[in-house]
C-alpha atoms as a PDB file:
ATOM      1  CA  UNK A   1      53.853  62.418 -21.107  1.00  0.00           C
ATOM      2  CA  UNK A   2      55.276  64.897 -18.614  1.00  0.00           C
ATOM      3  CA  UNK A   3      52.809  64.006 -15.859  1.00  0.00           C
ATOM      4  CA  UNK A   4      53.646  62.811 -12.372  1.00  0.00           C
ATOM      5  CA  UNK A   5      51.293  60.312 -10.736  1.00  0.00           C
ATOM      6  CA  UNK A   6      51.169  59.756  -6.983  1.00  0.00           C
ATOM      7  CA  UNK A   7      49.255  56.746  -5.656  1.00  0.00           C
ATOM      8  CA  UNK A   8      48.392  56.759  -1.935  1.00  0.00           C
ATOM      9  CA  UNK A   9      47.433  53.218  -0.970  1.00  0.00           C
ATOM     10  CA  UNK A  10      45.663  53.402   1.236  1.00  0.00           C
ATOM     11  CA  UNK A  11      44.640  56.850   2.376  1.00  0.00           C
ATOM     12  CA  UNK A  12      42.698  55.193   5.222  1.00  0.00           C
ATOM     13  CA  UNK A  13      46.019  54.561   6.971  1.00  0.00           C
ATOM     14  CA  UNK A  14      46.693  58.263   7.609  1.00  0.00           C
ATOM     15  CA  UNK A  15      46.247  58.005  11.362  1.00  0.00           C
ATOM     16  CA  UNK A  16      47.586  61.368  12.511  1.00  0.00           C
ATOM     17  CA  UNK A  17      46.206  64.849  11.828  1.00  0.00           C
ATOM     18  CA  UNK A  18      49.576  66.073  10.546  1.00  0.00           C
ATOM     19  CA  UNK A  19      49.487  63.504   7.743  1.00  0.00           C
ATOM     20  CA  UNK A  20      45.915  64.333   6.731  1.00  0.00           C
ATOM     21  CA  UNK A  21      46.586  68.080   6.864  1.00  0.00           C
ATOM     22  CA  UNK A  22      49.733  67.701   4.743  1.00  0.00           C
ATOM     23  CA  UNK A  23      47.770  65.740   2.142  1.00  0.00           C
ATOM     24  CA  UNK A  24      44.969  68.293   2.224  1.00  0.00           C
ATOM     25  CA  UNK A  25      47.413  71.137   1.592  1.00  0.00           C
ATOM     26  CA  UNK A  26      48.852  69.360  -1.454  1.00  0.00           C
ATOM     27  CA  UNK A  27      45.365  68.671  -2.795  1.00  0.00           C
ATOM     28  CA  UNK A  28      44.427  72.325  -2.355  1.00  0.00           C
ATOM     29  CA  UNK A  29      47.557  73.529  -4.199  1.00  0.00           C
ATOM     30  CA  UNK A  30      48.706  70.624  -6.402  1.00  0.00           C
ATOM     31  CA  UNK A  31      51.918  70.926  -8.432  1.00  0.00           C
ATOM     32  CA  UNK A  32      51.439  71.375 -12.185  1.00  0.00           C
ATOM     33  CA  UNK A  33      50.658  68.281 -14.245  1.00  0.00           C
ATOM     34  CA  UNK A  34      50.344  66.067 -11.179  1.00  0.00           C
ATOM     35  CA  UNK A  35      47.676  63.440 -10.612  1.00  0.00           C
ATOM     36  CA  UNK A  36      46.890  62.052  -7.167  1.00  0.00           C
ATOM     37  CA  UNK A  37      45.108  58.719  -6.841  1.00  0.00           C
ATOM     38  CA  UNK A  38      43.820  58.060  -3.331  1.00  0.00           C
ATOM     39  CA  UNK A  39      42.850  54.467  -2.656  1.00  0.00           C
ATOM     40  CA  UNK A  40      40.313  54.225   0.150  1.00  0.00           C
ATOM     41  CA  UNK A  41      38.663  51.043   1.347  1.00  0.00           C
ATOM     42  CA  UNK A  42      36.540  53.014   3.833  1.00  0.00           C
ATOM     43  CA  UNK A  43      36.001  56.594   2.583  1.00  0.00           C
ATOM     44  CA  UNK A  44      34.213  57.383   5.825  1.00  0.00           C
ATOM     45  CA  UNK A  45      37.586  57.409   7.570  1.00  0.00           C
ATOM     46  CA  UNK A  46      38.879  60.290   5.451  1.00  0.00           C
ATOM     47  CA  UNK A  47      38.421  63.923   6.367  1.00  0.00           C
ATOM     48  CA  UNK A  48      35.364  65.420   4.663  1.00  0.00           C
ATOM     49  CA  UNK A  49      37.609  68.235   3.394  1.00  0.00           C
ATOM     50  CA  UNK A  50      39.840  65.689   1.646  1.00  0.00           C
ATOM     51  CA  UNK A  51      36.889  63.892   0.053  1.00  0.00           C
ATOM     52  CA  UNK A  52      35.393  67.156  -1.160  1.00  0.00           C
ATOM     53  CA  UNK A  53      38.546  67.896  -3.163  1.00  0.00           C
ATOM     54  CA  UNK A  54      38.598  64.570  -4.964  1.00  0.00           C
ATOM     55  CA  UNK A  55      36.645  63.149  -7.856  1.00  0.00           C
ATOM     56  CA  UNK A  56      35.253  59.927  -6.494  1.00  0.00           C
ATOM     57  CA  UNK A  57      35.419  56.806  -8.639  1.00  0.00           C
ATOM     58  CA  UNK A  58      33.445  54.154  -6.798  1.00  0.00           C
ATOM     59  CA  UNK A  59      34.450  50.558  -7.293  1.00  0.00           C
ATOM     60  CA  UNK A  60      31.771  47.934  -6.943  1.00  0.00           C
ATOM     61  CA  UNK A  61      31.755  46.377  -3.486  1.00  0.00           C
ATOM     62  CA  UNK A  62      31.746  42.641  -3.053  1.00  0.00           C
ATOM     63  CA  UNK A  63      28.324  41.204  -2.352  1.00  0.00           C
ATOM     64  CA  UNK A  64      27.864  39.937   1.188  1.00  0.00           C
ATOM     65  CA  UNK A  65      27.458  36.404  -0.169  1.00  0.00           C
ATOM     66  CA  UNK A  66      30.875  36.625  -1.838  1.00  0.00           C
ATOM     67  CA  UNK A  67      32.405  38.033   1.352  1.00  0.00           C
ATOM     68  CA  UNK A  68      30.908  35.170   3.360  1.00  0.00           C
ATOM     69  CA  UNK A  69      32.335  32.605   0.929  1.00  0.00           C
ATOM     70  CA  UNK A  70      35.794  34.222   1.099  1.00  0.00           C
ATOM     71  CA  UNK A  71      35.715  34.398   4.898  1.00  0.00           C
ATOM     72  CA  UNK A  72      34.594  30.780   5.154  1.00  0.00           C
ATOM     73  CA  UNK A  73      37.379  29.694   2.840  1.00  0.00           C
ATOM     74  CA  UNK A  74      40.037  31.728   4.695  1.00  0.00           C
ATOM     75  CA  UNK A  75      38.989  30.468   8.121  1.00  0.00           C
ATOM     76  CA  UNK A  76      38.000  26.970   6.979  1.00  0.00           C
ATOM     77  CA  UNK A  77      34.491  27.437   8.331  1.00  0.00           C
ATOM     78  CA  UNK A  78      31.043  26.983   6.888  1.00  0.00           C
ATOM     79  CA  UNK A  79      30.120  30.310   5.203  1.00  0.00           C
ATOM     80  CA  UNK A  80      26.464  29.708   6.064  1.00  0.00           C
ATOM     81  CA  UNK A  81      27.165  30.096   9.793  1.00  0.00           C
ATOM     82  CA  UNK A  82      25.028  32.859  11.287  1.00  0.00           C
ATOM     83  CA  UNK A  83      28.018  34.757  12.688  1.00  0.00           C
ATOM     84  CA  UNK A  84      29.799  34.762   9.326  1.00  0.00           C
ATOM     85  CA  UNK A  85      26.641  35.887   7.521  1.00  0.00           C
ATOM     86  CA  UNK A  86      26.166  38.774   9.961  1.00  0.00           C
ATOM     87  CA  UNK A  87      29.809  39.803   9.724  1.00  0.00           C
ATOM     88  CA  UNK A  88      29.682  39.682   5.926  1.00  0.00           C
ATOM     89  CA  UNK A  89      26.643  41.964   5.835  1.00  0.00           C
ATOM     90  CA  UNK A  90      28.267  44.416   8.256  1.00  0.00           C
ATOM     91  CA  UNK A  91      31.648  44.470   6.500  1.00  0.00           C
ATOM     92  CA  UNK A  92      30.579  46.687   3.592  1.00  0.00           C
ATOM     93  CA  UNK A  93      32.221  44.444   1.009  1.00  0.00           C
ATOM     94  CA  UNK A  94      35.517  43.992   2.865  1.00  0.00           C
ATOM     95  CA  UNK A  95      36.690  40.451   3.549  1.00  0.00           C
ATOM     96  CA  UNK A  96      39.362  41.658   5.967  1.00  0.00           C
ATOM     97  CA  UNK A  97      36.865  43.711   7.918  1.00  0.00           C
ATOM     98  CA  UNK A  98      34.530  40.742   8.210  1.00  0.00           C
ATOM     99  CA  UNK A  99      37.332  38.540   9.550  1.00  0.00           C
ATOM    100  CA  UNK A 100      38.255  41.171  12.143  1.00  0.00           C
ATOM    101  CA  UNK A 101      34.693  41.184  13.418  1.00  0.00           C
ATOM    102  CA  UNK A 102      34.713  37.454  14.078  1.00  0.00           C
ATOM    103  CA  UNK A 103      36.003  35.731  17.178  1.00  0.00           C
ATOM    104  CA  UNK A 104      35.438  38.622  19.568  1.00  0.00           C
ATOM    105  CA  UNK A 105      33.073  41.356  20.635  1.00  0.00           C
ATOM    106  CA  UNK A 106      33.525  43.514  17.515  1.00  0.00           C
ATOM    107  CA  UNK A 107      30.436  42.306  15.655  1.00  0.00           C
ATOM    108  CA  UNK A 108      28.178  42.572  18.707  1.00  0.00           C
ATOM    109  CA  UNK A 109      29.509  46.068  19.443  1.00  0.00           C
ATOM    110  CA  UNK A 110      28.884  47.205  15.873  1.00  0.00           C
ATOM    111  CA  UNK A 111      25.299  45.934  15.938  1.00  0.00           C
ATOM    112  CA  UNK A 112      24.674  47.541  19.324  1.00  0.00           C
ATOM    113  CA  UNK A 113      26.096  50.900  18.199  1.00  0.00           C
ATOM    114  CA  UNK A 114      23.971  50.843  15.025  1.00  0.00           C
ATOM    115  CA  UNK A 115      20.845  50.323  17.136  1.00  0.00           C
ATOM    116  CA  UNK A 116      21.807  53.209  19.415  1.00  0.00           C
ATOM    117  CA  UNK A 117      22.518  55.504  16.462  1.00  0.00           C
ATOM    118  CA  UNK A 118      19.106  54.688  15.017  1.00  0.00           C
ATOM    119  CA  UNK A 119      17.503  55.936  18.236  1.00  0.00           C
ATOM    120  CA  UNK A 120      19.142  59.376  18.197  1.00  0.00           C
ATOM    121  CA  UNK A 121      18.558  62.004  19.462  1.00  0.00           C
ATOM    122  CA  UNK A 122      17.171  59.901  22.313  1.00  0.00           C
ATOM    123  CA  UNK A 123      19.846  58.462  24.588  1.00  0.00           C
ATOM    124  CA  UNK A 124      19.534  55.461  26.879  1.00  0.00           C
ATOM    125  CA  UNK A 125      21.901  55.951  29.861  1.00  0.00           C
ATOM    126  CA  UNK A 126      21.810  52.244  30.720  1.00  0.00           C
ATOM    127  CA  UNK A 127      22.776  51.311  27.166  1.00  0.00           C
ATOM    128  CA  UNK A 128      25.593  53.871  27.203  1.00  0.00           C
ATOM    129  CA  UNK A 129      26.904  52.493  30.504  1.00  0.00           C
ATOM    130  CA  UNK A 130      26.741  48.936  29.166  1.00  0.00           C
ATOM    131  CA  UNK A 131      28.552  49.882  25.946  1.00  0.00           C
ATOM    132  CA  UNK A 132      31.182  51.782  27.899  1.00  0.00           C
ATOM    133  CA  UNK A 133      31.791  48.803  30.201  1.00  0.00           C
ATOM    134  CA  UNK A 134      32.143  46.527  27.174  1.00  0.00           C
ATOM    135  CA  UNK A 135      34.704  48.808  25.539  1.00  0.00           C
ATOM    136  CA  UNK A 136      36.712  49.121  28.753  1.00  0.00           C
ATOM    137  CA  UNK A 137      37.228  45.360  28.722  1.00  0.00           C
ATOM    138  CA  UNK A 138      37.521  44.996  24.942  1.00  0.00           C
ATOM    139  CA  UNK A 139      40.646  44.741  22.815  1.00  0.00           C
ATOM    140  CA  UNK A 140      41.864  47.457  20.461  1.00  0.00           C
ATOM    141  CA  UNK A 141      40.142  45.894  17.433  1.00  0.00           C
ATOM    142  CA  UNK A 142      36.751  46.133  19.116  1.00  0.00           C
ATOM    143  CA  UNK A 143      37.369  49.745  20.089  1.00  0.00           C
ATOM    144  CA  UNK A 144      38.357  50.503  16.474  1.00  0.00           C
ATOM    145  CA  UNK A 145      35.111  48.878  15.335  1.00  0.00           C
ATOM    146  CA  UNK A 146      33.174  51.214  17.649  1.00  0.00           C
ATOM    147  CA  UNK A 147      34.904  54.272  16.171  1.00  0.00           C
ATOM    148  CA  UNK A 148      34.593  53.023  12.572  1.00  0.00           C
ATOM    149  CA  UNK A 149      30.866  52.363  12.987  1.00  0.00           C
ATOM    150  CA  UNK A 150      30.275  55.959  14.023  1.00  0.00           C
ATOM    151  CA  UNK A 151      32.501  57.211  11.208  1.00  0.00           C
ATOM    152  CA  UNK A 152      30.439  55.212   8.718  1.00  0.00           C
ATOM    153  CA  UNK A 153      27.251  56.718  10.143  1.00  0.00           C
ATOM    154  CA  UNK A 154      28.667  60.254   9.882  1.00  0.00           C
ATOM    155  CA  UNK A 155      29.802  59.531   6.336  1.00  0.00           C
ATOM    156  CA  UNK A 156      26.259  58.495   5.469  1.00  0.00           C
ATOM    157  CA  UNK A 157      24.867  61.748   6.862  1.00  0.00           C
ATOM    158  CA  UNK A 158      27.443  63.679   4.861  1.00  0.00           C
ATOM    159  CA  UNK A 159      26.458  61.870   1.668  1.00  0.00           C
ATOM    160  CA  UNK A 160      22.776  62.575   2.335  1.00  0.00           C
ATOM    161  CA  UNK A 161      23.498  66.254   2.908  1.00  0.00           C
ATOM    162  CA  UNK A 162      25.452  66.494  -0.347  1.00  0.00           C
ATOM    163  CA  UNK A 163      22.626  64.729  -2.181  1.00  0.00           C
ATOM    164  CA  UNK A 164      20.301  67.500  -0.940  1.00  0.00           C
ATOM    165  CA  UNK A 165      22.552  70.129  -2.498  1.00  0.00           C
ATOM    166  CA  UNK A 166      19.682  72.410  -3.394  1.00  0.00           C
ATOM    167  CA  UNK A 167      18.212  72.442   0.072  1.00  0.00           C
ATOM    168  CA  UNK A 168      18.698  75.489   2.273  1.00  0.00           C
ATOM    169  CA  UNK A 169      20.732  74.856   5.387  1.00  0.00           C
ATOM    170  CA  UNK A 170      22.945  72.174   3.835  1.00  0.00           C
ATOM    171  CA  UNK A 171      26.208  74.069   4.571  1.00  0.00           C
ATOM    172  CA  UNK A 172      25.225  74.193   8.225  1.00  0.00           C
ATOM    173  CA  UNK A 173      24.531  70.457   8.272  1.00  0.00           C
ATOM    174  CA  UNK A 174      27.891  69.772   6.644  1.00  0.00           C
ATOM    175  CA  UNK A 175      29.622  71.917   9.237  1.00  0.00           C
ATOM    176  CA  UNK A 176      27.905  69.981  12.036  1.00  0.00           C
ATOM    177  CA  UNK A 177      29.044  66.649  10.613  1.00  0.00           C
ATOM    178  CA  UNK A 178      32.599  67.943  10.149  1.00  0.00           C
ATOM    179  CA  UNK A 179      32.676  69.249  13.713  1.00  0.00           C
ATOM    180  CA  UNK A 180      31.536  65.943  15.221  1.00  0.00           C
ATOM    181  CA  UNK A 181      33.936  64.101  12.897  1.00  0.00           C
ATOM    182  CA  UNK A 182      36.912  66.108  14.168  1.00  0.00           C
ATOM    183  CA  UNK A 183      35.929  65.690  17.811  1.00  0.00           C
ATOM    184  CA  UNK A 184      35.392  61.940  17.382  1.00  0.00           C
ATOM    185  CA  UNK A 185      38.821  61.479  15.803  1.00  0.00           C
ATOM    186  CA  UNK A 186      40.442  63.683  18.426  1.00  0.00           C
ATOM    187  CA  UNK A 187      38.830  61.775  21.285  1.00  0.00           C
ATOM    188  CA  UNK A 188      39.753  58.389  19.785  1.00  0.00           C
ATOM    189  CA  UNK A 189      43.331  59.542  19.284  1.00  0.00           C
ATOM    190  CA  UNK A 190      43.612  60.808  22.867  1.00  0.00           C
ATOM    191  CA  UNK A 191      42.225  57.551  24.241  1.00  0.00           C
ATOM    192  CA  UNK A 192      44.813  55.604  22.267  1.00  0.00           C
ATOM    193  CA  UNK A 193      47.830  57.844  22.886  1.00  0.00           C
ATOM    194  CA  UNK A 194      47.237  58.604  26.564  1.00  0.00           C
ATOM    195  CA  UNK A 195      45.554  55.297  27.460  1.00  0.00           C
ATOM    196  CA  UNK A 196      42.456  57.114  28.734  1.00  0.00           C
ATOM    197  CA  UNK A 197      39.283  55.485  30.027  1.00  0.00           C
ATOM    198  CA  UNK A 198      37.039  54.649  27.082  1.00  0.00           C
ATOM    199  CA  UNK A 199      33.748  54.918  28.923  1.00  0.00           C
ATOM    200  CA  UNK A 200      33.672  58.736  29.227  1.00  0.00           C
ATOM    201  CA  UNK A 201      34.357  58.939  25.502  1.00  0.00           C
ATOM    202  CA  UNK A 202      31.211  56.895  24.793  1.00  0.00           C
ATOM    203  CA  UNK A 203      29.046  59.399  26.686  1.00  0.00           C
ATOM    204  CA  UNK A 204      30.843  62.386  25.152  1.00  0.00           C
ATOM    205  CA  UNK A 205      30.576  61.151  21.555  1.00  0.00           C
ATOM    206  CA  UNK A 206      26.923  60.143  21.795  1.00  0.00           C
ATOM    207  CA  UNK A 207      26.145  63.488  23.426  1.00  0.00           C
ATOM    208  CA  UNK A 208      27.680  65.245  20.407  1.00  0.00           C
ATOM    209  CA  UNK A 209      25.787  62.995  18.007  1.00  0.00           C
ATOM    210  CA  UNK A 210      22.462  63.612  19.763  1.00  0.00           C
ATOM    211  CA  UNK A 211      23.025  67.360  19.649  1.00  0.00           C
ATOM    212  CA  UNK A 212      23.905  67.227  15.953  1.00  0.00           C
ATOM    213  CA  UNK A 213      20.704  65.291  15.182  1.00  0.00           C
ATOM    214  CA  UNK A 214      18.570  67.742  17.173  1.00  0.00           C
ATOM    215  CA  UNK A 215      19.910  70.601  15.050  1.00  0.00           C
END
């Protein structure tokens, strides 16, 4: 019918700022009669500016019980195992994400980070040191879990701010989340590209998060 349709599957895999900025520019000034469909398994990984320019169509997530059954079947393990149940609940409906969390420190790191985020703006230096030491020794998947957990938390704050659309001060709160988001992604990218020590990043990121919560 004269339309062009572009499917980006998945937009979560845009790992470099140039790619995200190029997509953002096209979304801001789309060609005539063009439809973009962005598939995202973890919307929290996308730039807030990209999400704000899209109409979100949420697909129903798999229940944790279904995820546990799928993981158990894939790994030939009992889905009722405590570790599988915990991973299924933390995976946000993703079987692949649940599998990644098993067999290493990823699940424990995610649970520890969630506890620390719940305590903000208070910071426990001993807990930060312990987390940093764990990430120094951990593999890349565990480090990615650390970053993704914070992204999910920031995404939740963004959603809450948008839900309070009539409240004064919301634009400022959105700007704070976007600022921390950009700095988190930049720090994670630098650690990966330049093989930097992960421990200083832990202190830096949680310092930014604590400051954002205090505001």
